[in-house]
CSV table of C-alpha atoms and ligand atoms in Angstrom, one decimal:
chain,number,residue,atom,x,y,z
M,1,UNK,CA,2.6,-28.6,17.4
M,2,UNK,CA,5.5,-31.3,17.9
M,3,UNK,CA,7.2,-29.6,14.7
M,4,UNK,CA,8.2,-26.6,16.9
M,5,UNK,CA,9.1,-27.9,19.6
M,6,UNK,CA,12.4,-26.6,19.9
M,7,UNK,CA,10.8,-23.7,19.9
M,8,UNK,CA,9.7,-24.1,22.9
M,9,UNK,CA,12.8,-24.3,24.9
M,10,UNK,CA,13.5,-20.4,25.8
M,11,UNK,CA,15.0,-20.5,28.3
M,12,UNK,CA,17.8,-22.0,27.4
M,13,UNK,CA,19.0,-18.9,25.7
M,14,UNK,CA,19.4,-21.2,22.4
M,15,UNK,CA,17.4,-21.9,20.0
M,16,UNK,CA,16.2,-18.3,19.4
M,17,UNK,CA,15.0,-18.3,15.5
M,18,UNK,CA,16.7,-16.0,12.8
M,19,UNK,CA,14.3,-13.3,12.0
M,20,UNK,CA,14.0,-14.6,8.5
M,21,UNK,CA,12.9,-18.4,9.8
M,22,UNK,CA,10.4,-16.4,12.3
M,23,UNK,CA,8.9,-14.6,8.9
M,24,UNK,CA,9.3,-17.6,6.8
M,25,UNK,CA,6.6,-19.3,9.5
M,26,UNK,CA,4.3,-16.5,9.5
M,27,UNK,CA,4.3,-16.2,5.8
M,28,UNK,CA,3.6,-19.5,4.8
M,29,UNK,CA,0.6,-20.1,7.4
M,30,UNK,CA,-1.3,-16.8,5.9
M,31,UNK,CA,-3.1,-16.6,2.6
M,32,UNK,CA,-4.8,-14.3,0.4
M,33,UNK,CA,-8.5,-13.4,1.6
M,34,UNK,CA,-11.3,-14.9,-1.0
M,35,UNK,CA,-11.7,-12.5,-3.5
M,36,UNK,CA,-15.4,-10.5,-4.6
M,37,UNK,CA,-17.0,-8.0,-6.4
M,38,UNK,CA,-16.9,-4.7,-4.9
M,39,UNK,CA,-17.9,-1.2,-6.4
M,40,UNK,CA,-14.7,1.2,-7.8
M,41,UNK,CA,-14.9,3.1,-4.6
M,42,UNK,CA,-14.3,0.5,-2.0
M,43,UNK,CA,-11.9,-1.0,-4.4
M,44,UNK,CA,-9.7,1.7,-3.7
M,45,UNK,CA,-6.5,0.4,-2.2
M,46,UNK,CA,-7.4,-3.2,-2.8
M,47,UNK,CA,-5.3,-5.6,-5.1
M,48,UNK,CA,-7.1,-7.0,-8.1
M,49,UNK,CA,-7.3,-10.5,-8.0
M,50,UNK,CA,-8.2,-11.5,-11.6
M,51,UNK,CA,-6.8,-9.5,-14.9
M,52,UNK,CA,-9.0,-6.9,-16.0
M,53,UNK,CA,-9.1,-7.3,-20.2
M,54,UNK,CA,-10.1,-4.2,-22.2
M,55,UNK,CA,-13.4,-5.3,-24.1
M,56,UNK,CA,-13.3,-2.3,-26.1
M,57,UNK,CA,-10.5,0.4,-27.9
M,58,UNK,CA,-9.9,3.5,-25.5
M,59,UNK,CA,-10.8,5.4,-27.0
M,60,UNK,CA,-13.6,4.3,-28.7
M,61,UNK,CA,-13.9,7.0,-31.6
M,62,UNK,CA,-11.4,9.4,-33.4
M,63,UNK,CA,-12.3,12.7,-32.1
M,64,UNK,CA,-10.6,16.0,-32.1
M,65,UNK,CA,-7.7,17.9,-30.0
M,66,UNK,CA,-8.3,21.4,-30.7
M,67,UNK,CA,-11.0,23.9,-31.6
M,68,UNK,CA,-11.1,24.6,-35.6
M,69,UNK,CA,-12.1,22.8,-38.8
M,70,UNK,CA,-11.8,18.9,-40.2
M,71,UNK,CA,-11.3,19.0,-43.9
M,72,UNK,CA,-9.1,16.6,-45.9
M,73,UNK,CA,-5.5,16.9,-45.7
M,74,UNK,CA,-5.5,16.5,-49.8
M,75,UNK,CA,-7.8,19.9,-50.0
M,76,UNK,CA,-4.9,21.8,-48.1
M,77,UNK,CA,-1.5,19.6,-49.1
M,78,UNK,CA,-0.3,23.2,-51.0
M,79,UNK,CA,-2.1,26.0,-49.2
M,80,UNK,CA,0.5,29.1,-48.5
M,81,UNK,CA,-0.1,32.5,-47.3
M,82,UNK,CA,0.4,33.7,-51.0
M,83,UNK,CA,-1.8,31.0,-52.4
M,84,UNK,CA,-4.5,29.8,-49.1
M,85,UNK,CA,-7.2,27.6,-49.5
M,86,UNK,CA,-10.8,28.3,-49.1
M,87,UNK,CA,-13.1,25.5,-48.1
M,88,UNK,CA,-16.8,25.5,-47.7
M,89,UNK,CA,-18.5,25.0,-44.2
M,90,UNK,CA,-20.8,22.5,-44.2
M,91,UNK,CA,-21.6,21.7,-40.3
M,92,UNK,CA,-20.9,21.8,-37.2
M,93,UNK,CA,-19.4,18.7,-35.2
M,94,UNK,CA,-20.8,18.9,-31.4
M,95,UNK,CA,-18.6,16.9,-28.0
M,96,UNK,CA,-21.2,13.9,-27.6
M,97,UNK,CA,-23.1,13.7,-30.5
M,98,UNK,CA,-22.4,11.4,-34.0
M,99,UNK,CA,-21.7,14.4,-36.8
M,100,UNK,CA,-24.5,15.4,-38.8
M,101,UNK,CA,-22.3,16.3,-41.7
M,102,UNK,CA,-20.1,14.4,-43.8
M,103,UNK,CA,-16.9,16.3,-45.1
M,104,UNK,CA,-17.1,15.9,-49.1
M,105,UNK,CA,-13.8,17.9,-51.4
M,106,UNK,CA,-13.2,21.4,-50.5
M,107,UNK,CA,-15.6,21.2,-47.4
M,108,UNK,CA,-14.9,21.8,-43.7
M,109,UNK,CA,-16.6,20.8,-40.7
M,110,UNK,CA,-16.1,23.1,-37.3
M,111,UNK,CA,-15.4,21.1,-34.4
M,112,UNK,CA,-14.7,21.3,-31.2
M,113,UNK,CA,-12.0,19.5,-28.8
M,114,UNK,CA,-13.0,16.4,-27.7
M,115,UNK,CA,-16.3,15.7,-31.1
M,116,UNK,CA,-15.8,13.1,-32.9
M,117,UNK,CA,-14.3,13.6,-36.3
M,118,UNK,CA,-16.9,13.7,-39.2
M,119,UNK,CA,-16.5,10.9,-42.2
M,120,UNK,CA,-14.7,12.5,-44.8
M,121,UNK,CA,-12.1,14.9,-42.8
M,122,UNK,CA,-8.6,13.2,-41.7
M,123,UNK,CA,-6.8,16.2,-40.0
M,124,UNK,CA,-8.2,19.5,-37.8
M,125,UNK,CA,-7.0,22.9,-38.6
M,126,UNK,CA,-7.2,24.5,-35.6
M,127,UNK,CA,-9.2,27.8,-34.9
M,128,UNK,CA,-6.2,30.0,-34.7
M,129,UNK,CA,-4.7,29.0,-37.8
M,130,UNK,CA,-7.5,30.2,-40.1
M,131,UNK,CA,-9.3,32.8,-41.8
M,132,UNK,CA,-13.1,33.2,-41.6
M,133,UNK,CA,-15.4,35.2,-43.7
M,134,UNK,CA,-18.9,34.1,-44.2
M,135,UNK,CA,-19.4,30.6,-44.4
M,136,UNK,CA,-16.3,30.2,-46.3
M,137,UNK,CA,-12.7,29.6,-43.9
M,138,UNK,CA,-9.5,30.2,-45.2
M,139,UNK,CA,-6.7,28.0,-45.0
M,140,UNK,CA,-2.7,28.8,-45.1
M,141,UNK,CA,-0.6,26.1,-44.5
M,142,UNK,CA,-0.9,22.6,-45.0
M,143,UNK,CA,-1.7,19.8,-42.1
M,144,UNK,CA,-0.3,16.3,-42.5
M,145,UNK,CA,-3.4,13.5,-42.0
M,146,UNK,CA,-4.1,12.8,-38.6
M,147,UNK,CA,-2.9,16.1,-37.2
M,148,UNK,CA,-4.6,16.9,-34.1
M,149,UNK,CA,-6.8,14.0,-34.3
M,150,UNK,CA,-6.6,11.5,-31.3
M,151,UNK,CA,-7.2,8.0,-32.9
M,152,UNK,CA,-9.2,5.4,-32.1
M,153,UNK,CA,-7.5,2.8,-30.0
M,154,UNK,CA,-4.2,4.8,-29.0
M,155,UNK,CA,-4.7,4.6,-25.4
M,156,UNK,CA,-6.0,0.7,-25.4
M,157,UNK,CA,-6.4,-2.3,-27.4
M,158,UNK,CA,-9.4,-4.2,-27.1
M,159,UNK,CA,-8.1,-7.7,-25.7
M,160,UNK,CA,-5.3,-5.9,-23.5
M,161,UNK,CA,-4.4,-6.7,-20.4
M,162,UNK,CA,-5.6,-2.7,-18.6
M,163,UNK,CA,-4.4,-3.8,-14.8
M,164,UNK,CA,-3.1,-6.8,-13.8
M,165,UNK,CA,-3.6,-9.1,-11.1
M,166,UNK,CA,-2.0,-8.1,-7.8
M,167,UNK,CA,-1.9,-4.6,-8.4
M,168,UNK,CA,-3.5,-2.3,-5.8
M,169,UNK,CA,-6.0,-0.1,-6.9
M,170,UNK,CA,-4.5,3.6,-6.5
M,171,UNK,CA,-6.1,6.8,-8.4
M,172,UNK,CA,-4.8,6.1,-11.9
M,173,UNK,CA,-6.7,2.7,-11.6
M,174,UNK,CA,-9.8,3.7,-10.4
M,175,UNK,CA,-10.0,6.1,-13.3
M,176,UNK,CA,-9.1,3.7,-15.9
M,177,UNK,CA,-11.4,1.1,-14.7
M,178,UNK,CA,-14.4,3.5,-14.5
M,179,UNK,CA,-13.5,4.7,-18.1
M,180,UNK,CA,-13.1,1.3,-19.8
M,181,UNK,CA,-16.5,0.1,-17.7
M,182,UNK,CA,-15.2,-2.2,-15.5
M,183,UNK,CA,-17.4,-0.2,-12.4
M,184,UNK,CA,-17.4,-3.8,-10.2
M,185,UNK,CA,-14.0,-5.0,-9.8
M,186,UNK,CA,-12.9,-8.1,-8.3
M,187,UNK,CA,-10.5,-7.8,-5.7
M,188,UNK,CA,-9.2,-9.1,-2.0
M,189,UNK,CA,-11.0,-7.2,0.8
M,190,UNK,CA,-8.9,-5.8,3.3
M,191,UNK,CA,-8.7,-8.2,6.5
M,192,UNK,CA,-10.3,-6.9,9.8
M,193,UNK,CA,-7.7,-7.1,12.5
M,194,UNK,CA,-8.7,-7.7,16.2
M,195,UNK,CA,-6.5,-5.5,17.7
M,196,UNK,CA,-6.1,-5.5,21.8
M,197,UNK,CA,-3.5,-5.1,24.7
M,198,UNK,CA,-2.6,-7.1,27.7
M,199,UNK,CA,-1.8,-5.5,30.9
M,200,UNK,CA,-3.0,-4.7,34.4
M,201,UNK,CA,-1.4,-1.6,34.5
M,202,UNK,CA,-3.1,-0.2,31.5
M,203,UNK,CA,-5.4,2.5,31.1
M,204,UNK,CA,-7.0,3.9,28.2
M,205,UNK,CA,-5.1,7.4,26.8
M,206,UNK,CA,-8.5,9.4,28.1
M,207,UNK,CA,-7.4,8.6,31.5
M,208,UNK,CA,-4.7,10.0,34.2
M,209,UNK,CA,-2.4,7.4,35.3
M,210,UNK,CA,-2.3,6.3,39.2
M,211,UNK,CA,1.0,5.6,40.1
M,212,UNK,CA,2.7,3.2,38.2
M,213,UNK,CA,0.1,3.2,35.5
M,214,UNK,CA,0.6,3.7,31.4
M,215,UNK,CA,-1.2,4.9,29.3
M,216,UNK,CA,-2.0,2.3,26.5
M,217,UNK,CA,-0.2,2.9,23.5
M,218,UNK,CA,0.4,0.0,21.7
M,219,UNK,CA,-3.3,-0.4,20.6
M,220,UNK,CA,-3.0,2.5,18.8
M,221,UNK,CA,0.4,2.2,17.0
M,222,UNK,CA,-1.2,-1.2,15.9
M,223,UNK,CA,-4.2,0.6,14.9
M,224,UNK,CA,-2.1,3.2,12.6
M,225,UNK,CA,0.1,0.5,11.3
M,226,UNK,CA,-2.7,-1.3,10.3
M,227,UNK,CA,-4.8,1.2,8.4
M,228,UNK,CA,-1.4,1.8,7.0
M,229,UNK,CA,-0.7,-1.4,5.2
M,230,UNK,CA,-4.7,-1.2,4.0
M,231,UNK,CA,-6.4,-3.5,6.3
M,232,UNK,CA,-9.2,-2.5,8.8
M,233,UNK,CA,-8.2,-2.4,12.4
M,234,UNK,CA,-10.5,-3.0,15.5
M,235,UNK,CA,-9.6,-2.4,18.2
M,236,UNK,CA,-11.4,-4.3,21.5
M,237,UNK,CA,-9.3,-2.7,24.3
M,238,UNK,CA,-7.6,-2.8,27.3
M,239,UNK,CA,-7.4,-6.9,28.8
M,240,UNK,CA,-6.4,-7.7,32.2
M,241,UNK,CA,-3.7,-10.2,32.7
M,242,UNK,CA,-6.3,-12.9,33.4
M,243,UNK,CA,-6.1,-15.6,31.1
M,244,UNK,CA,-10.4,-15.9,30.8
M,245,UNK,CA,-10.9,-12.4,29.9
M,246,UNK,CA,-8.2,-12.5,26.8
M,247,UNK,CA,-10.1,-15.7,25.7
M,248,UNK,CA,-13.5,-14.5,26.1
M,249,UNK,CA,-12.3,-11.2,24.9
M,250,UNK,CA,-11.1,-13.0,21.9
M,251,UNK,CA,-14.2,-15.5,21.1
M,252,UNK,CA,-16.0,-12.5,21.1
M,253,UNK,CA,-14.6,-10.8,18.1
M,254,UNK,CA,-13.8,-13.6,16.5
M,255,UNK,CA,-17.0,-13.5,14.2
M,256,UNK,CA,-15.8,-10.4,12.6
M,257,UNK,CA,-11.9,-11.5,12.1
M,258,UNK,CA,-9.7,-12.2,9.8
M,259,UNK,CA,-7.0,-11.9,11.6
M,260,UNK,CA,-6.0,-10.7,16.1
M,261,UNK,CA,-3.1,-9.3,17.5
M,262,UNK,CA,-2.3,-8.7,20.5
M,263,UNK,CA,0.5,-7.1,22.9
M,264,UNK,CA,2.3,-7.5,26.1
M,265,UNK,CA,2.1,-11.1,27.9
M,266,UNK,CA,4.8,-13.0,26.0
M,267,UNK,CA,7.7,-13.4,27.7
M,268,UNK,CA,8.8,-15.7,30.8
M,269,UNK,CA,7.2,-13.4,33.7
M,270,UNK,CA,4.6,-15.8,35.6
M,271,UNK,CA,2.0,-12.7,35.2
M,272,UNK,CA,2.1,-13.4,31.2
M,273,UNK,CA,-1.1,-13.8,30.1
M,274,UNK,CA,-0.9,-14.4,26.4
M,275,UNK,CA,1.7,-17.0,26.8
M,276,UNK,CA,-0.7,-18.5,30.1
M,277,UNK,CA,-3.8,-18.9,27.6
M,278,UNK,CA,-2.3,-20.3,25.0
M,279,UNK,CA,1.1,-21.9,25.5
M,280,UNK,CA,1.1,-25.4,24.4
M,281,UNK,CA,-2.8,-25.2,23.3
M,282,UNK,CA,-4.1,-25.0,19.9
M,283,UNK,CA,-0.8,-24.5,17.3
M,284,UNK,CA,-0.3,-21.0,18.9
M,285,UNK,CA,3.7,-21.2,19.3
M,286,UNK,CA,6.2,-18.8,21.3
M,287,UNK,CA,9.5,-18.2,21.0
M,288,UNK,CA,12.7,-16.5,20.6
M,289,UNK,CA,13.6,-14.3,17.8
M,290,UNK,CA,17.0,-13.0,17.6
M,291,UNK,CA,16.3,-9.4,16.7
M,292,UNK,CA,16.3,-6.4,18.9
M,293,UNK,CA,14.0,-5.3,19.9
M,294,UNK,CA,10.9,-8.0,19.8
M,295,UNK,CA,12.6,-10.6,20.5
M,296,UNK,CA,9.5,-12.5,22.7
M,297,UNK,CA,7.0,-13.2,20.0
M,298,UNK,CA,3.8,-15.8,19.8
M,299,UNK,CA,1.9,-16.6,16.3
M,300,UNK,CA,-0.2,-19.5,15.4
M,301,UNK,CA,-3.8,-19.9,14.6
M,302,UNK,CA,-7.0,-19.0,16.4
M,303,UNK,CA,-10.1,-20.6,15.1
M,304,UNK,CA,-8.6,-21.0,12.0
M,305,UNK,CA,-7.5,-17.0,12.1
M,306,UNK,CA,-3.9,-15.7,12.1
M,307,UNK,CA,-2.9,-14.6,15.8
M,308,UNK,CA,-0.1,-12.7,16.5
M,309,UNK,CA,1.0,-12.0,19.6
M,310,UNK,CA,3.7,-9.5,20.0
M,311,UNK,CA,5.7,-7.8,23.3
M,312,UNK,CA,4.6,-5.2,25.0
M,313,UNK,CA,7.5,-2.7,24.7
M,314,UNK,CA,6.2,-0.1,22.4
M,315,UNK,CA,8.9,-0.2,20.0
M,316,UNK,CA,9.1,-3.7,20.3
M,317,UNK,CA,5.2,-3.5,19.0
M,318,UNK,CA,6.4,-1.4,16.0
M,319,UNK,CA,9.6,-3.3,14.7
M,320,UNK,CA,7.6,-6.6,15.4
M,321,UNK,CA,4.7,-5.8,13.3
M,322,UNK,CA,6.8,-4.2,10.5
M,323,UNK,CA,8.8,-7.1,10.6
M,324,UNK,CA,6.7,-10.2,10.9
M,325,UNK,CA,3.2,-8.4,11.2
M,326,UNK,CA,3.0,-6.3,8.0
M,327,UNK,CA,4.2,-8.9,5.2
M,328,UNK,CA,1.5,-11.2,6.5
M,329,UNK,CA,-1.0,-8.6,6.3
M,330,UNK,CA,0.1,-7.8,2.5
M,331,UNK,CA,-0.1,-11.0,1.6
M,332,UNK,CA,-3.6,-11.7,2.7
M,333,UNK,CA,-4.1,-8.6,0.5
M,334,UNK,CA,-3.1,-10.1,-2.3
M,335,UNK,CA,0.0,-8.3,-2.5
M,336,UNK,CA,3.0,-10.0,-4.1
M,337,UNK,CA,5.4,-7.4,-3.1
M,338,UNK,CA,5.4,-8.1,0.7
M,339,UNK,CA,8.1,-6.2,2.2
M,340,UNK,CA,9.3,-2.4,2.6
M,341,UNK,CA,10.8,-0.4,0.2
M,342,UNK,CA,15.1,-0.9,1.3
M,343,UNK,CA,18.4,0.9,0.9
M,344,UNK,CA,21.9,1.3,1.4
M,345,UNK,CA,22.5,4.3,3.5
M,346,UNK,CA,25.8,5.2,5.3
M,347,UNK,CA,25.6,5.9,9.2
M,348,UNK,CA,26.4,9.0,10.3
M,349,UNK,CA,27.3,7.7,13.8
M,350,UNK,CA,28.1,4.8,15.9
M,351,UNK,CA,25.5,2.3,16.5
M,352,UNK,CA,26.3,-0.6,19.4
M,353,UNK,CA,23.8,-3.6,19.2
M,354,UNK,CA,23.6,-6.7,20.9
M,355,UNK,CA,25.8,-9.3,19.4
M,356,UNK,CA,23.8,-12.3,18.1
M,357,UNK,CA,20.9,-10.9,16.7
M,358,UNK,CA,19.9,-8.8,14.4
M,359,UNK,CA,19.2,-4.9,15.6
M,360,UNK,CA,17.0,-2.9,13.8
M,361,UNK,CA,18.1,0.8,15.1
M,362,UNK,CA,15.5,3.7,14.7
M,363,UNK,CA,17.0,6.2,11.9
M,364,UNK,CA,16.4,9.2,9.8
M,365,UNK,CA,17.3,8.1,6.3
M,366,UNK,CA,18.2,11.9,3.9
M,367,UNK,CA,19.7,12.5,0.6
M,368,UNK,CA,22.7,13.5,0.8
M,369,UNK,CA,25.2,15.3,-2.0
M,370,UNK,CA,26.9,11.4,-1.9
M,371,UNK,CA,24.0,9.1,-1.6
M,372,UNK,CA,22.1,8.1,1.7
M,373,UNK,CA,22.5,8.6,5.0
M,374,UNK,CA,20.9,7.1,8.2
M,375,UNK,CA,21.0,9.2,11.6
M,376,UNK,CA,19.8,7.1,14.8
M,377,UNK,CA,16.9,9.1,16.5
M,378,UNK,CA,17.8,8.1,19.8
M,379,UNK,CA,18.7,5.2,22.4
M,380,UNK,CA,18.0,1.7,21.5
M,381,UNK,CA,15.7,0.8,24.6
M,382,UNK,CA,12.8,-0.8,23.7
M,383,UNK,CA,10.7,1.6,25.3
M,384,UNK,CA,11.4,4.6,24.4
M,385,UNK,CA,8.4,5.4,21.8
M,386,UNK,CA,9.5,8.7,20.6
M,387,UNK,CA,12.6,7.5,19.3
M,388,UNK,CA,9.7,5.6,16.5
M,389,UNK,CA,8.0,8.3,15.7
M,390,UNK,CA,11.4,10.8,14.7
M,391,UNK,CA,12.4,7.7,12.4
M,392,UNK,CA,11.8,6.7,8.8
M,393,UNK,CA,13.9,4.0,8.6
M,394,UNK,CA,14.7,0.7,10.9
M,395,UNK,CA,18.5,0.2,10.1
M,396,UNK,CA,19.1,-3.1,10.3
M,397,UNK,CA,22.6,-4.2,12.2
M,398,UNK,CA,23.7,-7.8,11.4
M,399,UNK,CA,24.1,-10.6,13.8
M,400,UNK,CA,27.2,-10.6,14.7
M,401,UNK,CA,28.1,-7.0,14.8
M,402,UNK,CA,28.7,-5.2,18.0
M,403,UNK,CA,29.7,-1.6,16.4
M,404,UNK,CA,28.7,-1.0,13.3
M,405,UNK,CA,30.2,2.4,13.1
M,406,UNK,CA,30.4,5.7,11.7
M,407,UNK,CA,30.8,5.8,8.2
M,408,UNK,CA,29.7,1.9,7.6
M,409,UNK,CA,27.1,0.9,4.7
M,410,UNK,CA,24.0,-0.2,6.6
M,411,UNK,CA,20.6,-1.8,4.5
M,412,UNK,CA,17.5,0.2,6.2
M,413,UNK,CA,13.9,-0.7,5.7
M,414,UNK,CA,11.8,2.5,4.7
M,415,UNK,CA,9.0,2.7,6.3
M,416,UNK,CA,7.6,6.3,5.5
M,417,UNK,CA,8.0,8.5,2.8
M,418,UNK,CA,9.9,12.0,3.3
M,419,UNK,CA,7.2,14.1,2.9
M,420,UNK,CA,5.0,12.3,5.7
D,501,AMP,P1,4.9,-7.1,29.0
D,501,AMP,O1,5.6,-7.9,27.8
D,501,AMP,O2,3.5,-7.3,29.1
D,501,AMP,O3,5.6,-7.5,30.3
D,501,AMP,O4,5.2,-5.6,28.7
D,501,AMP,C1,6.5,-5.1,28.6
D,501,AMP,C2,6.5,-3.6,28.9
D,501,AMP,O5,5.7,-2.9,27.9
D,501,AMP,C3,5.9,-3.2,30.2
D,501,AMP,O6,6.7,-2.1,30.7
D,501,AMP,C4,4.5,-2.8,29.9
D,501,AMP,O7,4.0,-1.8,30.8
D,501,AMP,C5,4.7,-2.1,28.5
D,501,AMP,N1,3.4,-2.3,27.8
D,501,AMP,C6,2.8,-3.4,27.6
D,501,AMP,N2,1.6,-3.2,26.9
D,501,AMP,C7,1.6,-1.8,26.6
D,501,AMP,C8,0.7,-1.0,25.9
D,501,AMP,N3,-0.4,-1.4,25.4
D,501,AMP,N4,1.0,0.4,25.9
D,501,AMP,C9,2.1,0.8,26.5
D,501,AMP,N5,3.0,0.1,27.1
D,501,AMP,C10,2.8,-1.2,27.2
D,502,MG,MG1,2.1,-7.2,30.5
């Protein structure tokens, strides 16, 4: 507690904490969930948390890559149009199945893509390349050994690493797991996130606002940004500013948490109920970031169990969770790669921020014929929610600049891919 107690001094207007110190605080307090077994299916989108070691070659027998006939490349090593090659059939090798037939001098063996190649034979001739009459087939060229044939081993070594630790389990993994018979992998589960929001005026978005009412939107922005970064969102609702309801609200979940957050109630406004509950209780801190917007935040722990507890203005909600919320959430994961995809785009027009702190501006990052460039989707007040949802891409203005203006190299944090 006593170790952020400057923190604590808000309203002096000093002391606000850079927006990498408020990150650096989060990120050290969380850690990786404990790791289990779970089947390839609800692996999907979880990080490994031990190295997966191929205990076999993939794959595990030579077998062939086309239709036609193994023979021995020696049999064949002069065949010509002029002067072809006839070989004897002596069998048949079948997808599945060991061969029955060997293939001795001047023997073939038909085969079909994907059967393993019979003893004997070192390259395929395939179907199209032949003659057939009878039980004899013709041959007219010669095939180099191993032609067509994919070998044992080429895809994996026994005693390679196949996926390594920290990696999140996407399509290609599931497939090679289930193919090299790792079918139980052992990963971090994805944390369950106690998600609710603070405010008397608040309804739920199946309701018609009474005067002076809002629609609560936060809870589900959190709810999509969760699911997003792969953990499991709950969400518990709408709390009234009353500082026994967020607490029972919260000991009621908390069996099923790994982590809460929650919005509204954290700045200086006496009707503040996040901040009433928990200010100077417990190690839950608030305080001042300089960034715009989200500058009110509150984190600390809550029976053991990351809290955040992040301003009610709606784009406030966004930025802070990308920002501070998101890496956290990575981590415990398993993630090493905790932060969004970034790049240098140029702006296409003026952008005024508060000096002082550090202004991430809603944009629309684009390819353009000479690189990036970002295009601000709207006004910078912290409550206007559509300007989120036309964006990309926070653009993030430095402390310390007032304009950053048309034409000027700004860093932006990607937060969804162009095709979404
Ligand atoms: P607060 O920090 O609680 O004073 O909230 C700041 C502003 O955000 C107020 O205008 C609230 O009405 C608005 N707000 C707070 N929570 C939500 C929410 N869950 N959905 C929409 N707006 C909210
Ligand atoms: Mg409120």
């Amino acid at each position: 507690m006593s170790q952020h107690a400057r923190l604590h001094d808000h309203d002096s207007g000093e002391g606000l904490l850079s927006v990498e110190e408020a990150r650096e605080r989060v990120l050290s307090t969380v850690h990786p969930l404990g790791s289990l077994q779970v089947p390839l299916t609800d692996a999907y989108g979880c990080v490994l948390a031990e190295d997966i070691v191929a205990t076999h070659d993939l794959p595990s027998f030579a077998s062939s890559a086309m239709d036609g006939f193994a023979v021995r490349s020696v049999d064949i090593a002069k065949a010509s149009p002029s002067e072809p090659v006839d070989l004897k059939i002596v069998g048949r090798a079948m997808i599945g199945r060991r061969p029955e037939s060997t293939v001795g001098g001047h023997e073939a063996s038909r085969i079909a893509t994907g059967a393993p190649i019979p003893a004997g034979a070192d390259t395929v001739v395939p179907i199209e390349n032949v003659e057939l009459s009878g039980e004899t087939v013709r041959i007219l060229e010669p095939a180099p050994e191993g032609r067509h044939i994919r070998p044992v081993g080429e895809d994996v070594r026994t005693g390679s690493v196949l996926v390594e630790t920290g990696k999140r389990l996407g399509a290609p993994e599931l497939g090679l797991l289930a193919n090299a018979g790792f079918p139980h992998p052992v990963v971090h589960p994805r944390p369950r996130v106690i998600v609710l929001s603070t405010g008397d005026e608040l309804i739920p978005p199946t309701e018609d606002p009474q005067f002076g009412q809002v629609r609560d939107s936060n809870a589900y922005t959190i709810f999509g940004a969760v699911r997003e970064a792969g953990a499991i969102p709950v969400l518990a609702g709408i709390v009234k500013d009353d500082v026994d309801q967020l607490k029972e609200t919260l000991l009621v979940h908390e069996i099923q948490a790994d982590a809460f957050i929650s919005s509204g109630g954290v700045s200086v406004g006496e009707r503040d109920v996040v901040k009433a509950a928990f200010f100077r209780r417990g190690d839950v801190d608030f305080y001042r970031v300089a960034m715009q917007p989200g500058m009110p935040q509150g984190f600390g722990n809550i029976e053991g169990k990351p809290f955040w507890g992040l301003p009610g203005n709606p784009v406030s909600v966004f930025v802070s969770f990308e920002v501070f919320v998101r890496p956290a959430l990575m981590k415990m994961l398993g993630r090493t790669q905790l932060g969004r995809p970034e790049i240098t785009a140029v702006l296409t027009q003026d952008v005024t921020g508060p000096v002082g702190k550090l202004q991430f501006a809603r944009v629309v990052v684009a390819r353009g014929d000479e690189g990036w460039t970002a295009t601000p989707t709207g006004a910078r007040g912290s409550n206007l929610i559509s300007t989120v949802s036309r964006a990309n891409g926070l653009a993030m203005i430095p402390p310390g600049t007032e304009t950053a203006r048309a034409g000027s190299q700004v860093r932006v944090m990607v937060f969804r891919s162009s095709e979404d």
